[in-house]
XYZ file of C-alpha atoms in Angstrom:
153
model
C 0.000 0.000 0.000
C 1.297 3.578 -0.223
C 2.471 6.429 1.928
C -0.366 8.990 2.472
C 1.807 12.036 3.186
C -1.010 14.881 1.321
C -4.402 12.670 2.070
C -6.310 12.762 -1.196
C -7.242 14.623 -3.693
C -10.503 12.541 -4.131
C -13.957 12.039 -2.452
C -15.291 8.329 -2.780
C -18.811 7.306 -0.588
C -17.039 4.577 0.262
C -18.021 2.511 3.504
C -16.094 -0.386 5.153
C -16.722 -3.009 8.005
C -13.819 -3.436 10.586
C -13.871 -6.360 13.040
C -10.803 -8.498 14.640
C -11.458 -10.874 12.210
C -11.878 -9.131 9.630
C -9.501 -5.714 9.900
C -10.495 -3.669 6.849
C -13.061 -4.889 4.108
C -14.575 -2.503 1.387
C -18.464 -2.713 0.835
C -18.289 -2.598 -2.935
C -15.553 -1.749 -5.781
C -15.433 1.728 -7.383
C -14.427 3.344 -10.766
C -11.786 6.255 -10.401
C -13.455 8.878 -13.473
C -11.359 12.434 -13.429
C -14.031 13.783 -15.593
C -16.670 13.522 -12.538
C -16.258 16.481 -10.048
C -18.059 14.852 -7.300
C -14.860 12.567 -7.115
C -12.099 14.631 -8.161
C -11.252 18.225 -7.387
C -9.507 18.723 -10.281
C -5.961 19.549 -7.985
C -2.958 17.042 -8.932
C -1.222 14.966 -6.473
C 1.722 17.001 -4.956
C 4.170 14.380 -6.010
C 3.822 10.753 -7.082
C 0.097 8.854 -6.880
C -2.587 9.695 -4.936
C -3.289 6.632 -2.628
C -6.558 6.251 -3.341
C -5.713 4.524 -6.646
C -4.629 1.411 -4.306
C -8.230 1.039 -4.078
C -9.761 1.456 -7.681
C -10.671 -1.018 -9.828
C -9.153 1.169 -12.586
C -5.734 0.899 -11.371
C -4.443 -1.311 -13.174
C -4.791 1.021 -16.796
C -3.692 4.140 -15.069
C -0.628 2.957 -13.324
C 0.757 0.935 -16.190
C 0.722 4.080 -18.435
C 1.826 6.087 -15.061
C 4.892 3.708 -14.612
C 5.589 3.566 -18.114
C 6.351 7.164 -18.921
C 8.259 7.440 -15.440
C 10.704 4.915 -17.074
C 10.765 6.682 -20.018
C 11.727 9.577 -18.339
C 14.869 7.501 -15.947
C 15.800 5.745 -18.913
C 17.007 8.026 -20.793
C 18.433 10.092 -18.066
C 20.412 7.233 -17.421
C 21.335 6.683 -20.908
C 22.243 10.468 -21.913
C 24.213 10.068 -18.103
C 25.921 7.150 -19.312
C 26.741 9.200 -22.719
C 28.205 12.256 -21.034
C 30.641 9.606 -19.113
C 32.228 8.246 -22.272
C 32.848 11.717 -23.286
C 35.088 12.290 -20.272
C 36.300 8.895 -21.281
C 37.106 9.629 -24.442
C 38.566 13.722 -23.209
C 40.831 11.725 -20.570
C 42.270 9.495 -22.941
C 43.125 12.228 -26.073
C 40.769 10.807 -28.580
C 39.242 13.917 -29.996
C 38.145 12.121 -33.299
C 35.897 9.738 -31.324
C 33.893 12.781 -29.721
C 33.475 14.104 -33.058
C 32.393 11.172 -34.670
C 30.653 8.976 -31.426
C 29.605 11.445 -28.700
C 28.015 14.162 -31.137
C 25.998 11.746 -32.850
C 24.892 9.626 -30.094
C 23.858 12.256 -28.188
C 21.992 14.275 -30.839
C 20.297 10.833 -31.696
C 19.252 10.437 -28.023
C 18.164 13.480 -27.156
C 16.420 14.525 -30.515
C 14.080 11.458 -30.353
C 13.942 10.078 -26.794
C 14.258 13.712 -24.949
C 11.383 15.299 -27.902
C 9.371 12.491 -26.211
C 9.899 12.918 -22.794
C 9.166 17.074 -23.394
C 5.564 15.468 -25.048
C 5.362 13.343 -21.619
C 5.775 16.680 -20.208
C 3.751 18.742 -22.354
C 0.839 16.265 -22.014
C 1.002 15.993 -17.865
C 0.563 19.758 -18.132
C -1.523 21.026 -20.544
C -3.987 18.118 -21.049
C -6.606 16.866 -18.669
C -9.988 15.127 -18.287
C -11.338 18.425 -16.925
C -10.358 20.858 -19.795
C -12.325 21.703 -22.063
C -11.205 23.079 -26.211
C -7.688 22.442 -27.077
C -6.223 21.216 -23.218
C -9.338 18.674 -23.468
C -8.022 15.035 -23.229
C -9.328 14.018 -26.777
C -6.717 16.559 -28.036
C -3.616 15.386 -26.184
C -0.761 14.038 -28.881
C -0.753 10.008 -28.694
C 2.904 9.240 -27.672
C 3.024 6.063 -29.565
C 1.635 7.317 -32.647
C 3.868 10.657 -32.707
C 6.928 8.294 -32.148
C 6.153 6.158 -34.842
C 5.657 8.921 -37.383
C 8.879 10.444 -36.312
C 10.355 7.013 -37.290
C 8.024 7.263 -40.662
């Protein structure tokens, strides 16, 4: 289960039984919907995911996409990390033709594909929600998959 450090952004009319030998049992399963305001305030989490998701049947959807952009995101930090190291590799050891011709490319390659996807990550955490309406609505928020593969295209 997780840490509830900023209690939750979200009102369920959930009830539960408690008993020794039962400690904590839900009445009923419930739907997580952004879109309905009696649920959600419309304020993001401070930082990381809002514990009432443990609970939601819809978990599963929203934390997969959740957990895949986060390692997106590490990935390549890692990656352009691991990068910058063989540059002081390559500095330390006096091979100046290998930064032109490795480093430059790899890390224009890297950052001009993977980072231009993690700024659309970005982007889309920001401007797009459930709750907006017009051109911030969620109907309007750039598919990551499909850009990628066009950029590929």
């Amino acid at each position: 289960k997780s840490f509830n450090i900023f209690g939750t952004h979200w009102s369920t009319n959930m009830t539960f039984t408690a008993s020794p030998e039962n400690p904590f049992q839900t009445e009923a399963t419930f739907m997580l919907d952004p879109k309905n305001r009696s649920q959600y305030t419309g304020h993001p989490y401070p930082f990381g995911v809002d514990p009432v998701w443990a609970d939601a049947t819809n978990k599963i959807g929203f934390l997969n996409t959740y957990k895949m952009k986060i390692s997106l995101i590490f990935g390549v930090i890692h990656m352009s990390f691991g990068v910058c190291l063989s540059l002081w590799n390559k500095v330390s050891k006096r091979h100046y033709a290998d930064i032109l011709l490795e480093f430059i490319p790899q890390i224009i390659f890297l950052l001009f594909l993977f980072g231009y996807l993690i700024v659309i990550i970005f982007v889309k955490w920001v401007l797009y929600g459930a709750n907006y309406t017009g051109r911030g609505s969620e109907h309007c928020a750039p598919n990551l998959l499909i850009t990628f593969i066009n950029m590929m295209l």
